[in-house]
mmCIF file of C-alpha atoms in Angstrom:
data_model
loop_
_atom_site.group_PDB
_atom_site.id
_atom_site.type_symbol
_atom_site.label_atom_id
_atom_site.label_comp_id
_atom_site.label_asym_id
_atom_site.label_seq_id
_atom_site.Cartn_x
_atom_site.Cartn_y
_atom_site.Cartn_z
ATOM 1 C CA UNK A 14 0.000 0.000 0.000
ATOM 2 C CA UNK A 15 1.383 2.988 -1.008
ATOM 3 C CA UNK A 16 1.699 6.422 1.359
ATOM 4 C CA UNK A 17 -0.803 8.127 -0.621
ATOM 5 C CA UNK A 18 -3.268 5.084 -0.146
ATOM 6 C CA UNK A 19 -2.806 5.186 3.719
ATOM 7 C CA UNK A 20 -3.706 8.735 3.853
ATOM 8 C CA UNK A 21 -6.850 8.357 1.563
ATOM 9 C CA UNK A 22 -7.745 5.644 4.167
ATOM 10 C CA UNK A 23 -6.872 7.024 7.190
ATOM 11 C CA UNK A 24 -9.154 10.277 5.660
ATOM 12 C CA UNK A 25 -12.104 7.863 4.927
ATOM 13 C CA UNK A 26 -12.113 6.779 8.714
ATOM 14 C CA UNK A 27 -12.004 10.154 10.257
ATOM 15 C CA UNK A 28 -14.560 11.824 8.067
ATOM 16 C CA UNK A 29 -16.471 8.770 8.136
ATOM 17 C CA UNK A 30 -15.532 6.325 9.807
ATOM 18 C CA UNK A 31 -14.509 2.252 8.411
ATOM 19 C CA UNK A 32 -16.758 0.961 5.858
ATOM 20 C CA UNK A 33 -18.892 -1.242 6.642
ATOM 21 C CA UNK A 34 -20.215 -2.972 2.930
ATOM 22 C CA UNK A 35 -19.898 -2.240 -0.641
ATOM 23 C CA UNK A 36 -22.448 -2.452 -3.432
ATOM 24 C CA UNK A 37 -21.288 -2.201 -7.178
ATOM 25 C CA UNK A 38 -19.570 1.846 -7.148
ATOM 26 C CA UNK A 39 -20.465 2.794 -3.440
ATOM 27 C CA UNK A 40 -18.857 2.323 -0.314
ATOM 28 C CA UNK A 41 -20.991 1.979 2.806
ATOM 29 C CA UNK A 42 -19.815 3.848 5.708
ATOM 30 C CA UNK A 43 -19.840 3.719 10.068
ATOM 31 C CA UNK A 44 -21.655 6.733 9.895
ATOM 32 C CA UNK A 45 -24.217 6.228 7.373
ATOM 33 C CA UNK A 46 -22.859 7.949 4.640
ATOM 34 C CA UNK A 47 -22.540 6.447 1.128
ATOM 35 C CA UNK A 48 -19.538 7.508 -0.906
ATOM 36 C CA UNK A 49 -18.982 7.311 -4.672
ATOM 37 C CA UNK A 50 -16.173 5.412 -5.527
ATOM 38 C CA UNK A 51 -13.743 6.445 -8.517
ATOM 39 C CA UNK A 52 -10.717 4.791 -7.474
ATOM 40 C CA UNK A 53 -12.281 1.277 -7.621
ATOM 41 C CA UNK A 54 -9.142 -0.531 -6.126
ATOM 42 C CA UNK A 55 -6.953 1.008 -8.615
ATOM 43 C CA UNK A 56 -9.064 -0.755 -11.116
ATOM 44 C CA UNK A 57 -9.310 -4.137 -9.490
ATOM 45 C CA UNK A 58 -13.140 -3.183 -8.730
ATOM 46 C CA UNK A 59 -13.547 -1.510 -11.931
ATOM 47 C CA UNK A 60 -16.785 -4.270 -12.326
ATOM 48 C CA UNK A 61 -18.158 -2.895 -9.480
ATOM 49 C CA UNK A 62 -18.068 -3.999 -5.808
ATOM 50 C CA UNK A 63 -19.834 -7.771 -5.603
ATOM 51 C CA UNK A 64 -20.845 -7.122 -9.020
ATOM 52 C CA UNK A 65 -20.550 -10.712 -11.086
ATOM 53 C CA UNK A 66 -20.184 -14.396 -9.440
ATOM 54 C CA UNK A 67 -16.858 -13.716 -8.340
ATOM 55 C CA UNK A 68 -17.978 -13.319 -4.552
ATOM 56 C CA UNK A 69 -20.272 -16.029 -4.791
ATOM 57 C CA UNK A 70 -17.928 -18.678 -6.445
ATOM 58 C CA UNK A 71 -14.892 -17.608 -4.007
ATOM 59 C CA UNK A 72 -17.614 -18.559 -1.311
ATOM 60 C CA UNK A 73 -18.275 -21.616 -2.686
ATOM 61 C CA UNK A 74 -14.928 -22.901 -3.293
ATOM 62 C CA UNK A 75 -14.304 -22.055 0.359
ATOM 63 C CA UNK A 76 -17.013 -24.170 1.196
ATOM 64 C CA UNK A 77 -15.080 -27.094 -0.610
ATOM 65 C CA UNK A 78 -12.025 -26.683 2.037
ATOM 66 C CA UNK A 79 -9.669 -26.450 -0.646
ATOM 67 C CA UNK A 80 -7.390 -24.269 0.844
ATOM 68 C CA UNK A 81 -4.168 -27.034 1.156
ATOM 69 C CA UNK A 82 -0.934 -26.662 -1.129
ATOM 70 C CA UNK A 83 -2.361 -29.585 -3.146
ATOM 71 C CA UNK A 84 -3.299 -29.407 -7.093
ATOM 72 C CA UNK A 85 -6.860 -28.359 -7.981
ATOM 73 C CA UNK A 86 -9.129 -27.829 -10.710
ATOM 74 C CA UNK A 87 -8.580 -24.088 -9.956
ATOM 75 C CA UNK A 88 -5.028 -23.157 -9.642
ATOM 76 C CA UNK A 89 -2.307 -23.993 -11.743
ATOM 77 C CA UNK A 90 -0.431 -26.622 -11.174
ATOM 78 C CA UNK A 91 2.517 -25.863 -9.125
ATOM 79 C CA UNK A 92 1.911 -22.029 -9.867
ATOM 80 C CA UNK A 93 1.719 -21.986 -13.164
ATOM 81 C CA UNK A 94 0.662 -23.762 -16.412
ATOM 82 C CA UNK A 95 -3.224 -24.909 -18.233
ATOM 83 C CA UNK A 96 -5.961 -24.821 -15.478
ATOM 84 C CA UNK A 97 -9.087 -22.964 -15.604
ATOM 85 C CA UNK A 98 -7.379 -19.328 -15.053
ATOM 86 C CA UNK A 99 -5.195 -19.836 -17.783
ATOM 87 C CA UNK A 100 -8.551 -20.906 -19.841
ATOM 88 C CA UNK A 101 -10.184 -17.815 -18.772
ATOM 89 C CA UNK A 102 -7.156 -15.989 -19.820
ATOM 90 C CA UNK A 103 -6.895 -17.294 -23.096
ATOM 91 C CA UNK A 104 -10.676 -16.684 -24.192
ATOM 92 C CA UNK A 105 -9.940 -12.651 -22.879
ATOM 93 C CA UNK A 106 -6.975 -12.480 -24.967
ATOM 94 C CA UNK A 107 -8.508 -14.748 -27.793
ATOM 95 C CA UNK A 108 -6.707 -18.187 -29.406
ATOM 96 C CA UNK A 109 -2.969 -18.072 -30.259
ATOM 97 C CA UNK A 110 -2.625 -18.296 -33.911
ATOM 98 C CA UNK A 111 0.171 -21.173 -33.969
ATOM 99 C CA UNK A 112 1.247 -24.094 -31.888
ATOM 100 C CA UNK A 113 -0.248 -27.089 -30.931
ATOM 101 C CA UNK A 114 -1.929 -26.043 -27.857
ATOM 102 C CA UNK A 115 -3.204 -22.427 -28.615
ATOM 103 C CA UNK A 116 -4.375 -22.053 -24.885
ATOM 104 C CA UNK A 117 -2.055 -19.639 -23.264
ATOM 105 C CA UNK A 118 0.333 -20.618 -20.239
ATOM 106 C CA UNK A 119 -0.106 -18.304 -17.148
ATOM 107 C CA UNK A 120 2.107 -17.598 -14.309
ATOM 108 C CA UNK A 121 0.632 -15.995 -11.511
ATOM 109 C CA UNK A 122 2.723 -13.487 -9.050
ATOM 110 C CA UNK A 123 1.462 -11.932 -5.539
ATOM 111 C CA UNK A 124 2.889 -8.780 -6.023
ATOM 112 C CA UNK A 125 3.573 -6.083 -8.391
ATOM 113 C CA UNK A 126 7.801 -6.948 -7.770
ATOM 114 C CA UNK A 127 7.483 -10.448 -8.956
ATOM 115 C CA UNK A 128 5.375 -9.415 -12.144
ATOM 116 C CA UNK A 129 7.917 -6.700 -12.893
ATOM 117 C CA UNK A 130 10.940 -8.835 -12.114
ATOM 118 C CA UNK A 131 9.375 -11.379 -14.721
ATOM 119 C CA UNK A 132 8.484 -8.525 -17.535
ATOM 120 C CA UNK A 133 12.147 -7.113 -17.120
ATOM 121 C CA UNK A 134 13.588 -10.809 -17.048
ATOM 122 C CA UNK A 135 11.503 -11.262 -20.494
ATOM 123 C CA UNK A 136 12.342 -8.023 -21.879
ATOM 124 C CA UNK A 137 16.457 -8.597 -20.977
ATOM 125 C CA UNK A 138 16.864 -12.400 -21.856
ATOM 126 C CA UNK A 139 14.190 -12.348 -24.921
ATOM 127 C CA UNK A 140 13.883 -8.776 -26.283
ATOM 128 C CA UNK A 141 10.104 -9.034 -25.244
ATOM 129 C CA UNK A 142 7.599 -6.409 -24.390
ATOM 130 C CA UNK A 143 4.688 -7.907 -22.303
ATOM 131 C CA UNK A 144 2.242 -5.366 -22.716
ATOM 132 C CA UNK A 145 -0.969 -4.742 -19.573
ATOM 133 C CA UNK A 146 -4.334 -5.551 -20.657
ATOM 134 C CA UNK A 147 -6.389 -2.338 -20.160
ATOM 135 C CA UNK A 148 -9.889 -3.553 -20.361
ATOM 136 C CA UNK A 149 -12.169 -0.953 -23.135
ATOM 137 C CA UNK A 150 -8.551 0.864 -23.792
ATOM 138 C CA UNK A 151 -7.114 -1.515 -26.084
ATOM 139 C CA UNK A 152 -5.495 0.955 -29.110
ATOM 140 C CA UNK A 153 -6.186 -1.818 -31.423
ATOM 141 C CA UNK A 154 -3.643 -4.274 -30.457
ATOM 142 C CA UNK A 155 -4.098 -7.645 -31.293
ATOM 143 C CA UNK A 156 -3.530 -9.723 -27.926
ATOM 144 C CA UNK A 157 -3.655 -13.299 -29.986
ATOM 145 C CA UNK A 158 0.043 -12.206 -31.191
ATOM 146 C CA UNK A 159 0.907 -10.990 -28.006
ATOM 147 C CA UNK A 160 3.960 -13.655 -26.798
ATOM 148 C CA UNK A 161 3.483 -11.702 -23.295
ATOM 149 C CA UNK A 162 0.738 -9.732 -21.665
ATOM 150 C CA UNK A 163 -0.295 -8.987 -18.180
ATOM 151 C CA UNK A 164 -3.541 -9.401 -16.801
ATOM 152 C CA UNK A 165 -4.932 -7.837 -13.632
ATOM 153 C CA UNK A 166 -8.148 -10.415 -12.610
ATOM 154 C CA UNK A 167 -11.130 -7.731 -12.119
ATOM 155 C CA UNK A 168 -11.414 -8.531 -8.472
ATOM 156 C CA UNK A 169 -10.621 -6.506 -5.320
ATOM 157 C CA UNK A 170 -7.922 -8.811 -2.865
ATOM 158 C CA UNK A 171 -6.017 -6.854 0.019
ATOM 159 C CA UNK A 172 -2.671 -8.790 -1.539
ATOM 160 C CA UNK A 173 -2.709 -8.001 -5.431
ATOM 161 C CA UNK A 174 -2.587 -10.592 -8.185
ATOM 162 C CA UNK A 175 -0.824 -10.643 -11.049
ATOM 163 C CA UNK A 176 -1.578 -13.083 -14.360
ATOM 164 C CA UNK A 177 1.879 -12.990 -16.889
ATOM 165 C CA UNK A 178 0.002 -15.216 -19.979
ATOM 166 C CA UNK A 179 2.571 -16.555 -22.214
ATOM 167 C CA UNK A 180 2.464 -18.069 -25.697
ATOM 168 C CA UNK A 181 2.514 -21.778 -25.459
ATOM 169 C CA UNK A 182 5.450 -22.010 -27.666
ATOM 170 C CA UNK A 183 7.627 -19.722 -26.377
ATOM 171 C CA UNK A 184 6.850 -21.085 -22.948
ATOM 172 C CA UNK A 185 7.703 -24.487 -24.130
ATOM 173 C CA UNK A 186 11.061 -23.149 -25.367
ATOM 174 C CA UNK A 187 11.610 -21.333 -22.219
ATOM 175 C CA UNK A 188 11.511 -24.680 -20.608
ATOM 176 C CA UNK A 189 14.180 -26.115 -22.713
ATOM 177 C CA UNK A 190 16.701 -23.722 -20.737
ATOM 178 C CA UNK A 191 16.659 -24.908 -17.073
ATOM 179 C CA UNK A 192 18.498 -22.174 -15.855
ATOM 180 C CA UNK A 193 16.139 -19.160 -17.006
ATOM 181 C CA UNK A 194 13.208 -21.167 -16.293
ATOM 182 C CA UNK A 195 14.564 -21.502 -12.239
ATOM 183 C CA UNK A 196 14.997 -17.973 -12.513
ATOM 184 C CA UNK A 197 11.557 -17.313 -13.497
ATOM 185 C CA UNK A 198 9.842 -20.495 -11.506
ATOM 186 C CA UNK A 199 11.520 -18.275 -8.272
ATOM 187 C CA UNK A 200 9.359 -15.795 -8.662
ATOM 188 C CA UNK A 201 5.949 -17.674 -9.113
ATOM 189 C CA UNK A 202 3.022 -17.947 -6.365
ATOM 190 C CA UNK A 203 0.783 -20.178 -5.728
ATOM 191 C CA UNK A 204 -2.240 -19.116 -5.872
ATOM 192 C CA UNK A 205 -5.346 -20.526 -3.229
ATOM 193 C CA UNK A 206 -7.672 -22.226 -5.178
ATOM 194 C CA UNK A 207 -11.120 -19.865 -3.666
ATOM 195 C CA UNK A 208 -9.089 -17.008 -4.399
ATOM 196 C CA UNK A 209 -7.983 -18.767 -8.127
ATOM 197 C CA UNK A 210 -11.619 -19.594 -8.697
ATOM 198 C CA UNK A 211 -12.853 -16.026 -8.065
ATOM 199 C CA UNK A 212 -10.234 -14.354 -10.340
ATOM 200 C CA UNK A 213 -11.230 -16.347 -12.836
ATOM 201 C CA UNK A 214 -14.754 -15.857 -12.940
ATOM 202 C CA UNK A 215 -13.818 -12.189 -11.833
ATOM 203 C CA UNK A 216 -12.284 -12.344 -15.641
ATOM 204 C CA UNK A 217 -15.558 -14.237 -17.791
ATOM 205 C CA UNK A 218 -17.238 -11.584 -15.953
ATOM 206 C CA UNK A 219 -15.362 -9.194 -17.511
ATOM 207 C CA UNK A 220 -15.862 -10.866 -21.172
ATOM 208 C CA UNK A 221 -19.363 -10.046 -20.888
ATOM 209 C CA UNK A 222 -19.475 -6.410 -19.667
ATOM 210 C CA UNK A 223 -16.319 -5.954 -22.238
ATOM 211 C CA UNK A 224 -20.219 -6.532 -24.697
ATOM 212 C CA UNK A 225 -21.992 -4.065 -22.347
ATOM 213 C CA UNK A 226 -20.760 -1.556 -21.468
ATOM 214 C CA UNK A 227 -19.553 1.338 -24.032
ATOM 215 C CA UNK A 228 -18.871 5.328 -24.749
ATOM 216 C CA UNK A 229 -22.134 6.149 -24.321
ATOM 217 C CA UNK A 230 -22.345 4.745 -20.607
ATOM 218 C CA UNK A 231 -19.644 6.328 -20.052
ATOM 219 C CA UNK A 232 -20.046 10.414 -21.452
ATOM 220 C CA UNK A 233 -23.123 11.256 -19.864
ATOM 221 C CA UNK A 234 -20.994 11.718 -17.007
ATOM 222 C CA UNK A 235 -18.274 14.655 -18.684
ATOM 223 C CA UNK A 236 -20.976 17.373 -17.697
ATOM 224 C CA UNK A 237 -18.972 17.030 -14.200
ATOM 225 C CA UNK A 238 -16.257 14.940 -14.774
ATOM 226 C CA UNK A 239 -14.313 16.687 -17.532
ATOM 227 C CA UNK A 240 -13.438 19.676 -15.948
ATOM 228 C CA UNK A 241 -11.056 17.895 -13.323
ATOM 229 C CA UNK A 242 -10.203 15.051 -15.606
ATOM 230 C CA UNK A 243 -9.568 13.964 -19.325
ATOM 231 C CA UNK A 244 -11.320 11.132 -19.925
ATOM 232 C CA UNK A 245 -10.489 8.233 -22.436
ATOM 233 C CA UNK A 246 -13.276 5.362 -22.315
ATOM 234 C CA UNK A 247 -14.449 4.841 -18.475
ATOM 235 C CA UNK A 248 -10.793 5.962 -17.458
ATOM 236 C CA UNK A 249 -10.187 9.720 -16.010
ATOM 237 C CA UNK A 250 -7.151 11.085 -16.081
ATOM 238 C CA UNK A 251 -6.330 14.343 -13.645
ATOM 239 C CA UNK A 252 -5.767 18.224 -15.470
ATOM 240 C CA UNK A 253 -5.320 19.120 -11.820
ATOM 241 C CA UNK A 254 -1.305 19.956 -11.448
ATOM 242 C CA UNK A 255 0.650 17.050 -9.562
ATOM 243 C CA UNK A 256 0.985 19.268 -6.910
ATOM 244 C CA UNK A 257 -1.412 20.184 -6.069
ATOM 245 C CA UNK A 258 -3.574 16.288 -6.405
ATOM 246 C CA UNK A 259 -3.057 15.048 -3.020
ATOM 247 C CA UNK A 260 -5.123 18.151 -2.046
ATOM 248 C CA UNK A 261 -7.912 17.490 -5.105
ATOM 249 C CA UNK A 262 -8.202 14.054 -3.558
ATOM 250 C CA UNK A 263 -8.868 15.298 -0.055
ATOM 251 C CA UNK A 264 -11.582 17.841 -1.470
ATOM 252 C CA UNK A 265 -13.189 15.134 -3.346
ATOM 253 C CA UNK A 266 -13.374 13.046 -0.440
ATOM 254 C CA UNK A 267 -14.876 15.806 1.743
ATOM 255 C CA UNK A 268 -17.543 15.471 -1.448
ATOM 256 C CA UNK A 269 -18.131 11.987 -0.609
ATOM 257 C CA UNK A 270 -16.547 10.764 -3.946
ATOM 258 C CA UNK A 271 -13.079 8.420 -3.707
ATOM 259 C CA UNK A 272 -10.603 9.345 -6.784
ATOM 260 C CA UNK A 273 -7.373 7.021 -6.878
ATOM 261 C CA UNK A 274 -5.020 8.836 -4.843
ATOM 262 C CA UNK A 275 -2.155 8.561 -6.954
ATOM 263 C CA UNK A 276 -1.814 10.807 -10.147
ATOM 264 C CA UNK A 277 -0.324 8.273 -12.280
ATOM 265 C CA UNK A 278 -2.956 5.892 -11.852
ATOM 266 C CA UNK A 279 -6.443 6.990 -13.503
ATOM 267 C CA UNK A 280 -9.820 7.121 -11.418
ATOM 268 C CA UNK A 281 -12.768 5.380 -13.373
ATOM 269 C CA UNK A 282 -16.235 6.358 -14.205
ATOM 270 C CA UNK A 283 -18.678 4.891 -12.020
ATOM 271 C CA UNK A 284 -20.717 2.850 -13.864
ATOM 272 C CA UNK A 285 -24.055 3.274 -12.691
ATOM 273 C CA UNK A 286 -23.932 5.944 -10.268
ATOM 274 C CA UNK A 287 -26.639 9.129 -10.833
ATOM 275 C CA UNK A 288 -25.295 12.364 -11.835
ATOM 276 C CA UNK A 289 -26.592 13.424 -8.593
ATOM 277 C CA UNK A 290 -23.686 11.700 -6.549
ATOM 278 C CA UNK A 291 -21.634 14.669 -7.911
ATOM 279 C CA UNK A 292 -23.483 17.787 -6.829
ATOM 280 C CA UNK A 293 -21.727 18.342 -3.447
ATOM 281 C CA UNK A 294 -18.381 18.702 -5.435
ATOM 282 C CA UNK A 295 -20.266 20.976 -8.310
ATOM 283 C CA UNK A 296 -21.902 22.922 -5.420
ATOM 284 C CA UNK A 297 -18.051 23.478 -3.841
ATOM 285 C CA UNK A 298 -15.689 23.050 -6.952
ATOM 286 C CA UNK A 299 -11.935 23.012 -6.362
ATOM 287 C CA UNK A 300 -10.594 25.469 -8.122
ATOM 288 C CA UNK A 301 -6.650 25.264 -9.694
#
């Protein structure tokens, strides 16, 4: 958690107090007041808050006890490899054009460290770019030709998750070569299966609203989003000067809306809040 983070929380709890539930974009306070959340986990939430079966199946997996170190259905195997994540993966991404297996080979890290340790071992030992999968921002890449990309699973954990999906048959060559394969098995986690299961329905549940949702859910709200932020599909980026964001965050707080505290890191459109939620901060702008 970064410093900025702690400070947005540590604001949330004296204004008004812990929260106490979360329903698709709001948070549900101590003290009985609803806030409008932009920040959305940095995007992990960007589905909305128990929005999906992602809850329900994490529950249900639970349920199972399968919380040993043993294989499952839902993790892969030792960390990494085909399971049903790596299925999930593969339909976001769509089918790799060549190889045998055109399913795509996911390693899963616990931190954003491990995930950049393995992009910079990729891009230093291979001369290859693994490029994040921005969900509606996609700049018309094609991700089936994509030999690396990174996934964030569209579901909220206190300890992060990253997904590195690899082409089959470059990951099959990467085996060949014990040594760089140790170095990159080092940095894998493995994953609990409830928690596996729920990022991967957290991601089919993003394959559908990827069908849903689109510009026009999304501009009705530049009335009062536009003149803090830029926006480019459901993602806002700040026009407020960097230093002067900490203190746009605190005002927007004292609005009841949450915007991602840090300035690199866009706040999102809330997806089915009214237009209403924002009339405390168009009643007291903040002006720069």
């Amino acid at each position: 958690m970064s410093e900025n983070e702690k400070i947005l929380i540590a604001k949330i709890n004296e204004l008004y107090g812990s929260v106490r539930r979360t329903r698709d974009c709001f948070l549900y306070t101590q003290k009985n007041v609803r806030l409008t959340d932009l920040y959305q986990s940095g995007g992990r939430a960007i589905l909305g808050w128990g929005k999906g079966g992602a809850v329900t199946v994490f529950k249900n997996v639970l349920e199972r006890k399968l919380t040993g170190a043993f294989d499952t259905d839902f993790s892969p195997k030792a960390g990494f490899g085909k399971s049903r994540l790596s299925a999930a993966v593969t339909e976001l991404l769509g089918e790799v054009p060549s190889g045998e297996s055109s399913g795509r080979v996911v390693l899963v890290f616990n931190s954003a460290f491990g995930c950049r340790d393995s992009v910079s071992f990729l891009k230093e030992k291979f001369n290859i770019d693994a490029k994040k999968y921005v969900p509606w921002n996609q700049d018309g890449i094609d991700w089936r030709r994509e030999k690396a990309v990174v996934v964030e699973p569209p579901f909220a954990w206190d300890e992060d998750c990253f997904v590195l999906a690899l082409d089959p048959d470059f990951f099959e060559g990467l085996k060949g070569d014990s040594v760089l394969f140790g170095s990159l098995s080092s940095l894998v986690y493995r994953i609990p299966s409830p928690l596996c299961a729920a990022f991967t329905r957290s991601i089919y549940d993003l394959i559908k609203e990827l069908q849903n949702r689109e510009e026009k859910n999304w501009f009705v709200y530049d009335t009062v989003l536009t003149k803090y932020w830029l926006r480019k599909g459901p993602y806002l980026y700040p026009k407020v000067p960097g230093e002067r964001y900490m203190e746009f965050v605190l005002h927007c707080l004292e609005n009841a809306l949450v915007v991602s505290p840090e300035y690199d890191v866009p706040s999102i459109v809330p997806f089915g809040a009214d237009l209403g939620n924002f009339t405390k901060l168009k009643r007291n702008p903040f002006e720069f």
